[in-house]
PDB file of C-alpha atoms and ligand atoms in Angstrom:
ATOM      1  CA  MET J  19    -100.425 120.373 209.746  1.00 68.00           C
ATOM      2  CA  SER J  20    -101.365 124.190 209.473  1.00 84.00           C
ATOM      3  CA  ILE J  21    -100.169 127.006 210.929  1.00 83.00           C
ATOM      4  CA  ILE J  22    -102.465 127.596 213.458  1.00 82.00           C
ATOM      5  CA  SER J  23    -102.177 125.005 215.193  1.00 86.00           C
ATOM      6  CA  ASN J  24     -98.129 124.883 214.812  1.00 88.00           C
ATOM      7  CA  ALA J  25     -98.559 127.952 216.585  1.00 84.00           C
ATOM      8  CA  ARG J  26    -101.709 126.271 219.169  1.00 87.00           C
ATOM      9  CA  GLU J  27     -98.818 123.369 219.965  1.00 90.00           C
ATOM     10  CA  ILE J  28     -95.980 125.971 220.736  1.00 89.00           C
ATOM     11  CA  ALA J  29     -98.074 127.663 223.153  1.00 86.00           C
ATOM     12  CA  ASP J  30     -98.669 124.398 225.102  1.00 88.00           C
ATOM     13  CA  VAL J  31     -95.687 123.749 225.277  1.00 89.00           C
ATOM     14  CA  VAL J  32     -94.153 128.009 226.324  1.00 87.00           C
ATOM     15  CA  LYS J  33     -97.217 127.056 229.189  1.00 88.00           C
ATOM     16  CA  LYS J  34     -95.965 123.890 230.398  1.00 90.00           C
ATOM     17  CA  LEU J  35     -92.481 125.433 230.634  1.00 89.00           C
ATOM     18  CA  GLY J  36     -94.120 128.276 232.759  1.00 90.00           C
ATOM     19  CA  ASN J  37     -92.884 131.501 231.181  1.00 90.00           C
ATOM     20  CA  ILE J  38     -95.889 133.639 230.994  1.00 91.00           C
ATOM     21  CA  ASP J  39     -94.838 136.534 228.620  1.00 92.00           C
ATOM     22  CA  LEU J  40     -93.557 134.111 225.738  1.00 92.00           C
ATOM     23  CA  TYR J  41     -96.646 131.822 226.614  1.00 91.00           C
ATOM     24  CA  ARG J  42     -98.832 135.390 225.752  1.00 92.00           C
ATOM     25  CA  LYS J  43     -96.809 137.020 223.188  1.00 93.00           C
ATOM     26  CA  ILE J  44     -97.721 133.627 221.179  1.00 91.00           C
ATOM     27  CA  VAL J  45    -100.593 133.728 221.377  1.00 91.00           C
ATOM     28  CA  ASP J  46    -101.109 136.949 220.641  1.00 94.00           C
ATOM     29  CA  LEU J  47     -99.398 136.248 217.026  1.00 92.00           C
ATOM     30  CA  GLU J  48    -101.873 133.357 217.124  1.00 91.00           C
ATOM     31  CA  GLY J  49    -104.532 135.474 216.634  1.00 93.00           C
ATOM     32  CA  GLU J  50    -102.820 137.059 214.495  1.00 95.00           C
ATOM     33  CA  ILE J  51    -102.183 134.517 211.876  1.00 93.00           C
ATOM     34  CA  ILE J  52    -105.722 133.215 212.682  1.00 93.00           C
ATOM     35  CA  GLU J  53    -106.723 137.024 211.340  1.00 96.00           C
ATOM     36  CA  LEU J  54    -104.379 136.992 208.381  1.00 95.00           C
ATOM     37  CA  THR J  55    -105.029 133.284 207.287  1.00 94.00           C
ATOM     38  CA  GLY J  56    -109.047 134.823 207.311  1.00 95.00           C
ATOM     39  CA  GLN J  57    -107.958 138.299 205.098  1.00 97.00           C
ATOM     40  CA  ASN J  58    -105.656 135.910 202.775  1.00 97.00           C
ATOM     41  CA  HIS J  59    -109.273 133.420 202.019  1.00 97.00           C
ATOM     42  CA  LEU J  60    -111.000 136.609 201.345  1.00 98.00           C
ATOM     43  CA  LEU J  61    -108.064 138.191 199.477  1.00 98.00           C
ATOM     44  CA  LEU J  62    -108.111 134.404 197.210  1.00 98.00           C
ATOM     45  CA  GLU J  63    -112.123 134.709 196.734  1.00 98.00           C
ATOM     46  CA  LYS J  64    -111.738 138.702 195.141  1.00 98.00           C
ATOM     47  CA  ILE J  65    -109.209 137.210 193.041  1.00 98.00           C
ATOM     48  CA  GLY J  66    -111.166 134.441 191.962  1.00 98.00           C
ATOM     49  CA  ASP J  67    -114.492 136.663 190.890  1.00 94.00           C
ATOM     50  CA  LEU J  68    -112.122 139.411 189.348  1.00 95.00           C
ATOM     51  CA  GLU J  69    -110.617 136.326 187.371  1.00 97.00           C
ATOM     52  CA  LYS J  70    -114.540 135.471 185.992  1.00 93.00           C
ATOM     53  CA  ALA J  71    -114.947 138.733 185.273  1.00 92.00           C
ATOM     54  CA  LEU J  72    -112.092 139.243 183.242  1.00 95.00           C
ATOM     55  CA  LYS J  73    -113.154 135.766 181.263  1.00 93.00           C
ATOM     56  CA  THR J  74    -116.582 137.667 180.580  1.00 93.00           C
ATOM     57  CA  LYS J  75    -115.236 140.467 179.937  1.00 94.00           C
ATOM     58  CA  ALA J  76    -113.300 138.875 177.141  1.00 94.00           C
ATOM     59  CA  GLN J  77    -116.417 137.119 175.792  1.00 95.00           C
ATOM     60  CA  LEU J  78    -117.912 139.482 175.282  1.00 96.00           C
ATOM     61  CA  LEU J  79    -119.673 141.219 172.070  1.00 96.00           C
ATOM     62  CA  PHE J  80    -121.314 144.233 171.729  1.00 96.00           C
ATOM     63  CA  GLU J  81    -123.970 144.485 169.085  1.00 94.00           C
ATOM     64  CA  LYS J  82    -126.815 146.938 168.259  1.00 91.00           C
ATOM     65  CA  ASN J  83    -127.024 148.071 171.838  1.00 95.00           C
ATOM     66  CA  VAL J  84    -127.057 144.755 173.682  1.00 97.00           C
ATOM     67  CA  TYR J  85    -124.059 142.139 174.939  1.00 97.00           C
ATOM     68  CA  TRP J  86    -123.651 138.712 173.575  1.00 97.00           C
ATOM     69  CA  LEU J  87    -121.043 136.133 174.601  1.00 96.00           C
ATOM     70  CA  ALA J  88    -118.936 134.879 172.296  1.00 94.00           C
ATOM     71  CA  GLU J  89    -118.404 130.903 172.803  1.00 87.00           C
ATOM     72  CA  ALA J  90    -116.402 128.734 171.061  1.00 83.00           C
ATOM     73  CA  GLN J  91    -118.586 127.773 168.150  1.00 87.00           C
ATOM     74  CA  ALA J  92    -121.925 130.686 168.440  1.00 90.00           C
ATOM     75  CA  LYS J  93    -122.584 133.150 170.416  1.00 93.00           C
ATOM     76  CA  ASP J  94    -124.977 133.280 173.418  1.00 95.00           C
ATOM     77  CA  GLY J  95    -127.612 135.893 174.915  1.00 95.00           C
ATOM     78  CA  PRO J  96    -128.689 138.708 174.139  1.00 97.00           C
ATOM     79  CA  TYR J  97    -128.014 140.371 177.496  1.00 98.00           C
ATOM     80  CA  CYS J  98    -128.552 143.932 178.887  1.00 98.00           C
ATOM     81  CA  GLN J  99    -126.279 146.900 178.163  1.00 97.00           C
ATOM     82  CA  ARG J 100    -127.495 149.062 181.295  1.00 97.00           C
ATOM     83  CA  CYS J 101    -127.311 146.095 183.967  1.00 98.00           C
ATOM     84  CA  TYR J 102    -123.479 145.125 182.805  1.00 97.00           C
ATOM     85  CA  ASP J 103    -122.328 148.931 182.578  1.00 96.00           C
ATOM     86  CA  VAL J 104    -123.899 150.062 185.840  1.00 97.00           C
ATOM     87  CA  ALA J 105    -124.374 146.808 188.061  1.00 95.00           C
ATOM     88  CA  GLY J 106    -121.330 144.329 186.195  1.00 93.00           C
ATOM     89  CA  LYS J 107    -124.791 141.520 186.143  1.00 94.00           C
ATOM     90  CA  LEU J 108    -125.224 139.675 182.868  1.00 96.00           C
ATOM     91  CA  VAL J 109    -128.840 139.575 182.580  1.00 98.00           C
ATOM     92  CA  ARG J 110    -130.723 137.488 179.921  1.00 97.00           C
ATOM     93  CA  LEU J 111    -132.807 139.597 177.724  1.00 98.00           C
ATOM     94  CA  GLN J 112    -136.368 138.427 176.824  1.00 97.00           C
ATOM     95  CA  PRO J 113    -138.538 139.205 173.425  1.00 96.00           C
ATOM     96  CA  TRP J 114    -141.202 141.218 174.053  1.00 94.00           C
ATOM     97  CA  ASP J 115    -143.102 142.295 170.391  1.00 93.00           C
ATOM     98  CA  ASP J 116    -140.270 144.015 168.311  1.00 94.00           C
ATOM     99  CA  LEU J 117    -138.204 144.495 171.335  1.00 96.00           C
ATOM    100  CA  TRP J 118    -135.602 143.090 173.574  1.00 97.00           C
ATOM    101  CA  ALA J 119    -136.652 143.319 177.347  1.00 98.00           C
ATOM    102  CA  CYS J 120    -134.562 143.187 180.809  1.00 98.00           C
ATOM    103  CA  PHE J 121    -136.990 142.041 183.315  1.00 97.00           C
ATOM    104  CA  GLU J 122    -134.466 143.556 186.016  1.00 97.00           C
ATOM    105  CA  CYS J 123    -134.071 147.185 185.088  1.00 97.00           C
ATOM    106  CA  LYS J 124    -137.289 147.511 182.928  1.00 97.00           C
ATOM    107  CA  GLN J 125    -134.504 148.702 179.622  1.00 96.00           C
ATOM    108  CA  HIS J 126    -135.645 148.000 175.929  1.00 96.00           C
ATOM    109  CA  TYR J 127    -133.552 147.846 172.953  1.00 96.00           C
ATOM    110  CA  ASP J 128    -134.287 147.440 169.388  1.00 94.00           C
ATOM    111  CA  ARG J 129    -134.045 144.035 168.147  1.00 91.00           C
TER     112      ARG J 129
HETATM  113 ZN1   ZN H  11    -131.337 145.651 182.803  1.00 51.76          ZN
END
């Protein structure tokens, strides 16, 4: 049973007992529990995003002005240096004549 439904059950019992002041305080407490639960959920999401970003950063190789992701047996990429450094986005570069092109920020890199 969750902490929110526990608070609701306590509020119902206190309401039946007729203690309105205590009932109001428990209802306020229930609201604070709901708000804290929501904030906790957002923080857990943010931690997950940061862990993912740290893992990506640990895998990044910077060679000839572009990024590669180091995999177990090979490397994946290349990815745009500008998009990653400015926005934290891994955008795969496309071959464009003798260059690599980023279709997101329109940057070109030597191959
Ligand atoms: Zn880019």
